[in-house]
Every structure is written in structure tokens, then in C-alpha cells.
PDB file of C-alpha atoms and ligand atoms in Angstrom:
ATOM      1  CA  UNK R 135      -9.788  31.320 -81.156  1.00 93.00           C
ATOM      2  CA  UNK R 136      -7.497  31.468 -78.398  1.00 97.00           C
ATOM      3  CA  UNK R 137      -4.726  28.906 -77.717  1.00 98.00           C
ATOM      4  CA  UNK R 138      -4.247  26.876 -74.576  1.00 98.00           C
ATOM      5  CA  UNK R 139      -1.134  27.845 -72.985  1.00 98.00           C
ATOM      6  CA  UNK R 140      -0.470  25.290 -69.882  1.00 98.00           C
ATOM      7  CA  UNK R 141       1.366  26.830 -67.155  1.00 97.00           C
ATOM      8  CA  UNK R 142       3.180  24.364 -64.302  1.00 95.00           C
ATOM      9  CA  UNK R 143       1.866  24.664 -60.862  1.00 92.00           C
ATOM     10  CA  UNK R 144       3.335  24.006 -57.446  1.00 87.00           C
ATOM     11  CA  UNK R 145       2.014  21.766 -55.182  1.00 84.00           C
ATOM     12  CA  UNK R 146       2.853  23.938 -52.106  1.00 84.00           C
ATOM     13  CA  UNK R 147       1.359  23.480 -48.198  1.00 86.00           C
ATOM     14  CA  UNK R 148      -0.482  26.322 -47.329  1.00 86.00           C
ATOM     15  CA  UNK R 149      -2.544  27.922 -44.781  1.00 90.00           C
ATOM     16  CA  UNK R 150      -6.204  27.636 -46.291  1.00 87.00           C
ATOM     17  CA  UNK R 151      -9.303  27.810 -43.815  1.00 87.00           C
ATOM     18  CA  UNK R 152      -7.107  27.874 -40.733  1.00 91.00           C
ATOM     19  CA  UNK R 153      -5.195  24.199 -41.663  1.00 94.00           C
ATOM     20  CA  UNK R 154      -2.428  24.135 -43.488  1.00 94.00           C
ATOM     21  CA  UNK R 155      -3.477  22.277 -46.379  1.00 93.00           C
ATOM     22  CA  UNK R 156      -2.160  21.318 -50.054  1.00 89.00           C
ATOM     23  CA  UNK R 157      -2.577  23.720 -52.680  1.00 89.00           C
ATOM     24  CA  UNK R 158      -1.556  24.131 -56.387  1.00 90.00           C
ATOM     25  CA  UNK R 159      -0.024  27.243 -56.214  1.00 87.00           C
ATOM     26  CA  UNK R 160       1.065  30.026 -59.262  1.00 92.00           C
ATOM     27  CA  UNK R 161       1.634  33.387 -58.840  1.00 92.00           C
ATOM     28  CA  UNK R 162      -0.918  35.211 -61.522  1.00 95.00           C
ATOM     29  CA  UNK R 163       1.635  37.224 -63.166  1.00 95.00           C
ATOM     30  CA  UNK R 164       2.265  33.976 -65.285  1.00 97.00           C
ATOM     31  CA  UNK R 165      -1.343  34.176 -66.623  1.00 98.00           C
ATOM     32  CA  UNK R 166      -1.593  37.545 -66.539  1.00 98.00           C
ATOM     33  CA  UNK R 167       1.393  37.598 -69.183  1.00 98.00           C
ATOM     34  CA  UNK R 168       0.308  34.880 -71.335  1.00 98.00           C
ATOM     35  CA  UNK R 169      -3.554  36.207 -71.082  1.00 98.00           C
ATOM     36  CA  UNK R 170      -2.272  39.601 -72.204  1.00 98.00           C
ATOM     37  CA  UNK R 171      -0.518  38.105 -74.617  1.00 98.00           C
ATOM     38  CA  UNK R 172      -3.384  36.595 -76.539  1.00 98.00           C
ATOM     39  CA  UNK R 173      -3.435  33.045 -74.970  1.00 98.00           C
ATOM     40  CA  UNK R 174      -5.787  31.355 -73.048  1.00 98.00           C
ATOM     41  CA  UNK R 175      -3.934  30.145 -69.182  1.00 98.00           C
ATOM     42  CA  UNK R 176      -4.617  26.401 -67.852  1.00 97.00           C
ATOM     43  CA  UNK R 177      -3.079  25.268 -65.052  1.00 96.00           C
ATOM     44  CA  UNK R 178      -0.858  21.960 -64.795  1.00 95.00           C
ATOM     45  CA  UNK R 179      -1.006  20.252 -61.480  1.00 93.00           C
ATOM     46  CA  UNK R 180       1.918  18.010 -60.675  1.00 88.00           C
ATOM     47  CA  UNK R 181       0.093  14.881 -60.663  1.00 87.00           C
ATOM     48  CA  UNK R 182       0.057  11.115 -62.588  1.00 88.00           C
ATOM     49  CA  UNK R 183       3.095  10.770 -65.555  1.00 91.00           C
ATOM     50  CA  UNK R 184      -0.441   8.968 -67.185  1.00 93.00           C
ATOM     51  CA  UNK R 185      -2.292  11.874 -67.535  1.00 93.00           C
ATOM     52  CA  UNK R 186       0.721  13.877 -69.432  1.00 96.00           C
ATOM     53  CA  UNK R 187      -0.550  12.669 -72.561  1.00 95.00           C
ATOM     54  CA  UNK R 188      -4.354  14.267 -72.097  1.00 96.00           C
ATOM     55  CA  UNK R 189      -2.447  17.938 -71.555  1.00 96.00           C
ATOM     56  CA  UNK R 190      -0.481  17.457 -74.779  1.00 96.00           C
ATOM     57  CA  UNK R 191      -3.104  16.664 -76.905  1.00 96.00           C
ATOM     58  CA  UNK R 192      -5.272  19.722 -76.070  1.00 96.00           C
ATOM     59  CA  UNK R 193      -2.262  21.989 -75.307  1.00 97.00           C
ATOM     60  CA  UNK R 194      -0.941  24.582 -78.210  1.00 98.00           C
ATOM     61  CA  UNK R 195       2.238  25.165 -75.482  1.00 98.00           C
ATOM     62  CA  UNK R 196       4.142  25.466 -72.343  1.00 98.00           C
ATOM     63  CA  UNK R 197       5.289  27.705 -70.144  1.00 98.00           C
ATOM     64  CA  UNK R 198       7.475  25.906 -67.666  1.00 96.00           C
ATOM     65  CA  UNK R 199       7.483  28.217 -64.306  1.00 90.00           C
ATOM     66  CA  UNK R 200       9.937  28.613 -61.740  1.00 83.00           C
ATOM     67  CA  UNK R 201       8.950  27.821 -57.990  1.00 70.00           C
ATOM     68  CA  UNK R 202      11.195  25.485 -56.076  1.00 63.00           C
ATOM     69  CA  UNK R 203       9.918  22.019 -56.161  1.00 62.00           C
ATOM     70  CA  UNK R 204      10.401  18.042 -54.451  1.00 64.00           C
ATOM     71  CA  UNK R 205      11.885  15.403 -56.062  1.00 60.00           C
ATOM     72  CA  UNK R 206       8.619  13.825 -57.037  1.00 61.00           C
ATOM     73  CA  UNK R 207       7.403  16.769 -58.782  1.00 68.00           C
ATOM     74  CA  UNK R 208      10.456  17.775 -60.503  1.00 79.00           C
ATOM     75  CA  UNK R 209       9.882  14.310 -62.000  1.00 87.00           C
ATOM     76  CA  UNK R 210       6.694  15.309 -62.844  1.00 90.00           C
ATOM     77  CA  UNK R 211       7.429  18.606 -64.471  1.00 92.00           C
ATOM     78  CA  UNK R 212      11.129  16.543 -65.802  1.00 93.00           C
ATOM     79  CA  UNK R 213       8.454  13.973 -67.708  1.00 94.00           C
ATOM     80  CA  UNK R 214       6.156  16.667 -69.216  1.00 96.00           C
ATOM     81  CA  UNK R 215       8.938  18.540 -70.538  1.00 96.00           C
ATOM     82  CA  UNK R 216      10.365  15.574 -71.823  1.00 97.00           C
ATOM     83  CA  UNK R 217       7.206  14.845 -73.668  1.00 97.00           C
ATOM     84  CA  UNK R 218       6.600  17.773 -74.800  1.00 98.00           C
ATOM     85  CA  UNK R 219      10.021  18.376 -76.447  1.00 98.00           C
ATOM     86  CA  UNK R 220       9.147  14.947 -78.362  1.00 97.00           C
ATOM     87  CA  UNK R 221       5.825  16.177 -79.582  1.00 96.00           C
ATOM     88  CA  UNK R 222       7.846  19.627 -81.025  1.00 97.00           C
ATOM     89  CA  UNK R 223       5.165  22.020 -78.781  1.00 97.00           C
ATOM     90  CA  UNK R 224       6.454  25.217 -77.990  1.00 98.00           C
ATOM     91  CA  UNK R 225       7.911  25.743 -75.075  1.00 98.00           C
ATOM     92  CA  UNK R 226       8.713  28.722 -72.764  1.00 98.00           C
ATOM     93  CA  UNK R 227      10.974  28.399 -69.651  1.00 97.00           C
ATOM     94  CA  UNK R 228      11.462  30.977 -67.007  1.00 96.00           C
ATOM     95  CA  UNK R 229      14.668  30.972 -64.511  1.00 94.00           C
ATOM     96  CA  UNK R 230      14.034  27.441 -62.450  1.00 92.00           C
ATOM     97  CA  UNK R 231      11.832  25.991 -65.661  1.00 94.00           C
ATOM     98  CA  UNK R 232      15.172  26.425 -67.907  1.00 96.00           C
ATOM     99  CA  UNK R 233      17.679  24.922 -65.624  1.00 94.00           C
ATOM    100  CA  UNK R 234      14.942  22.002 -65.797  1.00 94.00           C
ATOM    101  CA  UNK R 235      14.983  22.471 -69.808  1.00 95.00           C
ATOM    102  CA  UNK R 236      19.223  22.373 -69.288  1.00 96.00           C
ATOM    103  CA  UNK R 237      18.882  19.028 -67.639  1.00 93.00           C
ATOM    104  CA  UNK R 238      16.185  17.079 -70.156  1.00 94.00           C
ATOM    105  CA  UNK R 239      18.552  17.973 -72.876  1.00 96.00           C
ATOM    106  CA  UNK R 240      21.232  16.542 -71.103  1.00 96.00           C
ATOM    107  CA  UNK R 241      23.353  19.252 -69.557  1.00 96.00           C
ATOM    108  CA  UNK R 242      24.824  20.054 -66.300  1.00 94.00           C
ATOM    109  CA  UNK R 243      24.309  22.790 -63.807  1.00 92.00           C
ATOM    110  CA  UNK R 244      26.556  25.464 -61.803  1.00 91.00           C
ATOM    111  CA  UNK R 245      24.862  25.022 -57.697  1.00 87.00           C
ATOM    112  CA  UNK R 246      26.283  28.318 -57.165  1.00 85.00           C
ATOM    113  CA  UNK R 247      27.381  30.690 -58.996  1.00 85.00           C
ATOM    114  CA  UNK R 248      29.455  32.682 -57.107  1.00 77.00           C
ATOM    115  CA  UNK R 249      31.444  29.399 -55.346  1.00 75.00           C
ATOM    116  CA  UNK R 250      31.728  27.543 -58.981  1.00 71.00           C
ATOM    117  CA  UNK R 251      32.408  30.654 -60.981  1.00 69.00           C
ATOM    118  CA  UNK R 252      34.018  32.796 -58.735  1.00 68.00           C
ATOM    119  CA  UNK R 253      32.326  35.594 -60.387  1.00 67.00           C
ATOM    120  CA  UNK R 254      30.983  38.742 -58.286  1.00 73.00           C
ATOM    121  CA  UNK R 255      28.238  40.124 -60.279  1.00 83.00           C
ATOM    122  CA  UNK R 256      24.801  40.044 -58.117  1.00 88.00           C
ATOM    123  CA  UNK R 257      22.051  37.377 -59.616  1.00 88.00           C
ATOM    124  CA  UNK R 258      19.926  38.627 -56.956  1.00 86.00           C
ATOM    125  CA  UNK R 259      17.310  41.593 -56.354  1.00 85.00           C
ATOM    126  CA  UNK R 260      18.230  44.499 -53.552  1.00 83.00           C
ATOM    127  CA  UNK R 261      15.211  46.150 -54.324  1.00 81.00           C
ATOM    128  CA  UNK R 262      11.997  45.612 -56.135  1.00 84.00           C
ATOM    129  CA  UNK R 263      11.290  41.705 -57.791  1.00 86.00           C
ATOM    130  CA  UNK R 264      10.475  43.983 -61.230  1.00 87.00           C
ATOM    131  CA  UNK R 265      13.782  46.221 -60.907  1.00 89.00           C
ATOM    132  CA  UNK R 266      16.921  45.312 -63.300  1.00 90.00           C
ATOM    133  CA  UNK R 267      19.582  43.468 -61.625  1.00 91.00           C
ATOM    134  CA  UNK R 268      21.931  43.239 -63.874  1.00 93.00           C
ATOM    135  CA  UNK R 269      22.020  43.471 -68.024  1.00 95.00           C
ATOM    136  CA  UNK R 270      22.533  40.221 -70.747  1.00 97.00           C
ATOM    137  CA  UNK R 271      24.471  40.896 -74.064  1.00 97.00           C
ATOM    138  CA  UNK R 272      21.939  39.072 -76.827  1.00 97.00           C
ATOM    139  CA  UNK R 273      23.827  36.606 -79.555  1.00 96.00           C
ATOM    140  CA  UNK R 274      22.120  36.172 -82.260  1.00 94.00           C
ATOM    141  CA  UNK R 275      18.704  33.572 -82.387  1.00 93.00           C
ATOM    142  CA  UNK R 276      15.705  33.994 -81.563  1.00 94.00           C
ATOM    143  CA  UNK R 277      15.893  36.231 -78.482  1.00 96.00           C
ATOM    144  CA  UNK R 278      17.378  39.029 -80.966  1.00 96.00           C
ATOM    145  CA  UNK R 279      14.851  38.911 -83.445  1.00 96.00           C
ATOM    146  CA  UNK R 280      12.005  39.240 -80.845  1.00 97.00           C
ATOM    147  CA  UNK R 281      14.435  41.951 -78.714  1.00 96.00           C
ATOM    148  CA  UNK R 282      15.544  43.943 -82.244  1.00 94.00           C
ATOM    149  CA  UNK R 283      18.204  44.831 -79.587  1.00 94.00           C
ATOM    150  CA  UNK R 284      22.107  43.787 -78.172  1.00 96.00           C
ATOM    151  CA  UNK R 285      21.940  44.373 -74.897  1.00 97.00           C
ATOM    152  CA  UNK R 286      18.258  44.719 -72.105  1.00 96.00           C
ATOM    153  CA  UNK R 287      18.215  44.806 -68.307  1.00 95.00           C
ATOM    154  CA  UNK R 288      16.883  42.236 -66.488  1.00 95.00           C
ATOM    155  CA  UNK R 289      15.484  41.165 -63.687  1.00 94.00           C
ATOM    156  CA  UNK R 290      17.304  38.126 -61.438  1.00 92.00           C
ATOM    157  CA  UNK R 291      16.926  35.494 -58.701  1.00 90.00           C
ATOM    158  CA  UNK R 292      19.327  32.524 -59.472  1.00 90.00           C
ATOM    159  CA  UNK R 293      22.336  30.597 -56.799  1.00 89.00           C
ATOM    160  CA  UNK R 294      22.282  28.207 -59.659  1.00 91.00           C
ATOM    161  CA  UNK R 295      22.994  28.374 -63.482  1.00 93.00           C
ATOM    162  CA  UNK R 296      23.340  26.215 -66.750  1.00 95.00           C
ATOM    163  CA  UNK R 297      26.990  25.213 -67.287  1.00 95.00           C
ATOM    164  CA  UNK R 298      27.210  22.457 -69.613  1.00 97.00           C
ATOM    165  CA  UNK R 299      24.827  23.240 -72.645  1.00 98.00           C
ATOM    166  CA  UNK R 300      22.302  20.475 -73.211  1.00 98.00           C
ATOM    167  CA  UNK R 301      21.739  18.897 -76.677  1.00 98.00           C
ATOM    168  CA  UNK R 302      20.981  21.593 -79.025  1.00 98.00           C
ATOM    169  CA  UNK R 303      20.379  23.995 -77.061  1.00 98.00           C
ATOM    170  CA  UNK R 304      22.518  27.597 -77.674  1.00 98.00           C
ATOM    171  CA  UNK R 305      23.199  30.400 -75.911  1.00 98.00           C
ATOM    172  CA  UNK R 306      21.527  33.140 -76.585  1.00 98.00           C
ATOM    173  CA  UNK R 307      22.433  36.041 -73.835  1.00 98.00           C
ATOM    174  CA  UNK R 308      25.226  36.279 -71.409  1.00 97.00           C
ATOM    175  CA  UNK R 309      25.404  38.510 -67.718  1.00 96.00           C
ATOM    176  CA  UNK R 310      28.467  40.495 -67.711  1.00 94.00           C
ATOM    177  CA  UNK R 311      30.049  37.285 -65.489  1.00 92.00           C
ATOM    178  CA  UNK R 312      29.869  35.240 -68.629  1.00 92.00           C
ATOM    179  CA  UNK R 313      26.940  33.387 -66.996  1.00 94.00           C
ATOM    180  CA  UNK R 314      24.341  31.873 -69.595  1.00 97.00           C
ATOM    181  CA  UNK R 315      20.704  33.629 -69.232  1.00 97.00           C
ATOM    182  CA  UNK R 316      19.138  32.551 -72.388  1.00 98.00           C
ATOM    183  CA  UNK R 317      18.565  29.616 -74.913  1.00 98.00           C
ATOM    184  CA  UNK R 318      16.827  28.144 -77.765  1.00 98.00           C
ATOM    185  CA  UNK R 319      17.020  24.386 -78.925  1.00 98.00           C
ATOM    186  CA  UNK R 320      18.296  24.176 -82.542  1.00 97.00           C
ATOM    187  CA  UNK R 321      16.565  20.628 -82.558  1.00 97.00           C
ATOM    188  CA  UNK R 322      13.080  21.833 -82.113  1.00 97.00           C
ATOM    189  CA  UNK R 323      11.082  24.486 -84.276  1.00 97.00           C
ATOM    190  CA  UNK R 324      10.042  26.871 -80.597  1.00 98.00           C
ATOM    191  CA  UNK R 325      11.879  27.045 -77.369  1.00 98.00           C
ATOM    192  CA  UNK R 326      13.185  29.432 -75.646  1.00 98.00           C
ATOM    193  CA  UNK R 327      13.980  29.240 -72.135  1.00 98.00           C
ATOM    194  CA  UNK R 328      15.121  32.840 -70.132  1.00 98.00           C
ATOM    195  CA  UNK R 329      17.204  33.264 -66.753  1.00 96.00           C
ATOM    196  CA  UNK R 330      15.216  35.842 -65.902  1.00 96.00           C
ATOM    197  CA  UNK R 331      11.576  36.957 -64.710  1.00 96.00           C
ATOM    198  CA  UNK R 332      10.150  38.346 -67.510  1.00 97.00           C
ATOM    199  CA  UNK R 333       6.361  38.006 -65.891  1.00 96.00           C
ATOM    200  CA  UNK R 334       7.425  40.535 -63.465  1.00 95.00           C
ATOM    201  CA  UNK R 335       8.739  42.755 -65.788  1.00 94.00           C
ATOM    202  CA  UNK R 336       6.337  42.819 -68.616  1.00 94.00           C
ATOM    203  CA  UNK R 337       3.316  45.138 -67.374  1.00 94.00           C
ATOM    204  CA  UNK R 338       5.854  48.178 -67.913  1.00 93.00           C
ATOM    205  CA  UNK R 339       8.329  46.813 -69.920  1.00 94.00           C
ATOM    206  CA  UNK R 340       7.242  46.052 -73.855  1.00 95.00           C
ATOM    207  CA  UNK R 341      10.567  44.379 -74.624  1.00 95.00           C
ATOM    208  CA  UNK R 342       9.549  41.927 -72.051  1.00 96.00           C
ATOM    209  CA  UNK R 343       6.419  41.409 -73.035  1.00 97.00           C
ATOM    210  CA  UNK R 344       7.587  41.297 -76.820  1.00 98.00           C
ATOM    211  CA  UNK R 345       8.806  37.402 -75.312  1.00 98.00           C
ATOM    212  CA  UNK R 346       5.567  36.551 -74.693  1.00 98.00           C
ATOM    213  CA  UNK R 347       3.737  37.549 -77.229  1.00 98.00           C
ATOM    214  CA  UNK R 348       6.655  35.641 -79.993  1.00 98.00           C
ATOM    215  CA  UNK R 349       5.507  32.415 -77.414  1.00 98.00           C
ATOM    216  CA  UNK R 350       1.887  32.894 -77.884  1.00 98.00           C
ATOM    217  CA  UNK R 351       2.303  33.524 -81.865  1.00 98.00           C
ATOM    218  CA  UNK R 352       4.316  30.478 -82.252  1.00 98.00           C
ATOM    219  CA  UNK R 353       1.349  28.664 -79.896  1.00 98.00           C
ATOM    220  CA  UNK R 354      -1.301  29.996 -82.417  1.00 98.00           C
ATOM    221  CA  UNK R 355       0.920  28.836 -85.323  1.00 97.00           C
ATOM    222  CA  UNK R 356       0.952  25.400 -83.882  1.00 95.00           C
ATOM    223  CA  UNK R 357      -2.662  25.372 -83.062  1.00 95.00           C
ATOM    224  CA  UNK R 358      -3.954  26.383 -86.365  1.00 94.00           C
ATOM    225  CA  UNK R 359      -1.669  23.865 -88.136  1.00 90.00           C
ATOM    226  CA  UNK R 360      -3.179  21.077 -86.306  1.00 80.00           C
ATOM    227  CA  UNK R 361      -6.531  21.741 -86.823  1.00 69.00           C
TER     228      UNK R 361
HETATM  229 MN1   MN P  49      21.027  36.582 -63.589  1.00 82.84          MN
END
């Protein structure tokens, strides 16, 4: 048995039979990386805080994605996460997701990094969305024991970044500019949240997909205990 891995979507205008028309939108690499990594994809629409509860009970974890979002549905996304942090599910982030993840816990962000910091290394692609940008140096946690590694290249599209840590969440990787590209909470038993892309990488990179697969294992974990 396979478990169900929800994935956040966007609620994004877009042109669909000639009108431009409201559509819950997620680019498949997300499910292609948690499909290839053993779980089974469902979508989460941005929709009523009532209907959170219904997702968690049949959920074995979440990925939280990345697009750019509205007020109401960061809300949206804000209250799952919330409530799923409560409830102990595991929980993957990716870039935008673990900013959000930052701010449930509490912390603060950087709006832009090169203004706040006043560092120059690039957090953005020249080339190819799947082409390093930039390496992290990996503490040690839970990134290194899935890595087996110090340092990886990665991938990067970020103005913003966490600055204040959120409640017990640690660092787990740094860019060379001392900016913070990976975490786990110490206060729950799976999440990790990366700075990175990681579903654009994974298809030729195995250390990349070595993230997802840790997610889905600690999903099947959870969904086996429960039953
Ligand atoms: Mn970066």
C-alpha cells in the first residue's frame, strides 16, 4: 500500500477554453517526485479552513509547494500547516512552502536578500531551472544523514529568506552568504523544509531524490503506525 502524500495547489487564473478562468494549478514535477518516490500524489486545493480536518485524517504527509500565492490562500496553506504540525504528520517544504513553515513556527523573514544582507552571492538561475546555482554546507540533522555528504549544489530562486529561526526549528545547510537553506523542527518527529528545488533536480540527480524518498519512508512509517 501506497501512502497519500498531499501536495498544495495554486489557485491561479488561467487561459482554459479561450476564457481566462480559475484553475488549481501544480507543476507535475511535484508528483512526479513523490510518485517516483513510492507515494501516492493528491492534490490540496486552497479552499474552506473546515475541510482541513478531512485531508489530515486520510493524509500520511505533506509536501508544502512553492508558487506565489494571495493573502487568502496563504491563510489557507498558513492553517493546514498549522494543523498539520499539531497532528505530528510529516512534512516536506520546498523554497516558498519553508518560508511559510519559518512563519507558523514563529520566525521572521529577510524580503531581500541582497538589500537586508548585503550579501552578493546569486539566489537566482542564469541558466537552466535544474542547473546548480550555488552550493549549501550541510550541519548535522537530518539533511546529512539522508545526503551522507557536507557540501551538494543546488538549485535556487529566492529574493526572500528565513532570518529569525522559528520555534524549534534548526538550521541545517547554509549558501556560502551565510543564508539559511535548510531546516528540521526538533519539536516534531519529520520535517524538513529545503530552500531549494529539489523536484527539478531529482530526475538526474539521486542525492536529490534521496530527500524524497527519506519523506515518503517517514510517510509510510506514519501510515502503517496508524493503521
Ligand atoms: Mn539559494
Amino acid at each position: 500500500m501506497k501512502p497519500l502524500i498531499g501536495i498544495t495547489a495554486t489557485l491561479q487564473e488561467v487561459d482554459y477554453d479561450k476564457q481566462q478562468v480559475n484553475c488549481h494549478f501544480l507543476p507535475a514535477f511535484y508528483t512526479d517526485a513523490v510518485s517516483q518516490a513510492g507515494g501516492a500524489p493528491v492534490l490540496i486545493p486552497s479552499g474552506e479552513e473546515a475541510t482541513v480536518n478531512y485531508y489530515l485524517d486520510g493524509l500520511s504527509g505533506i509536501l508544502f509547494n512553492c508558487e506565489a500565492e494571495s493573502p487568502v490562500q496563504d491563510n489557507f496553506k498558513m492553517f493546514l500547516l498549522r494543523r498539520a504540525l499539531q497532528r505530528d504528520l510529516p512534512i516536506l517544504t520546498i523554497c516558498g512552502g519553508t518560508l511559510l513553515l519559518n512563519l507558523a513556527l514563529g520566525g521572521t523573514l529577510l524580503q531581500d536578500i541582497k538589500e537586508q544582507s548585503g550579501k552578493q552571492i546569486k539566489h537566482w538561475p542564469e541558466t537552466a531551472n535544474d542547473e546548480p546555482v550555488h552550493n549549501v554546507k550541510i550541519k548535522e540533522g537530518k539533511l546529512k544523514l539522508i545526503l551522507g555528504k557536507e557540501t551538494i549544489e543546488v538549485n535556487s530562486f529566492h529574493h526572500q529568506a528565513i532570518h529569525k529561526l522559528g520555534k524549534g526549528l534548526v538550521a541545517l545547510a547554509c549558501s556560502p552568504d551565510g543564508i539559511i537553506e535548510a531546516v528540521e523542527s526538533e519539536l516534531h518527529s519529520w520535517v524538513l523544509g529545503v530552500q531549494w528545488h529539489p523536484e527539478l533536480m531529482f530526475k538526474h540527480s539521486a542525492e536529490q531524490q534521496s530527500i524524497f524518498k527519506a519523506f515518503i519512508n517517514s510517510c509510510k512509517l506514519r501510515m502503517n503506525n496508524k493503521r
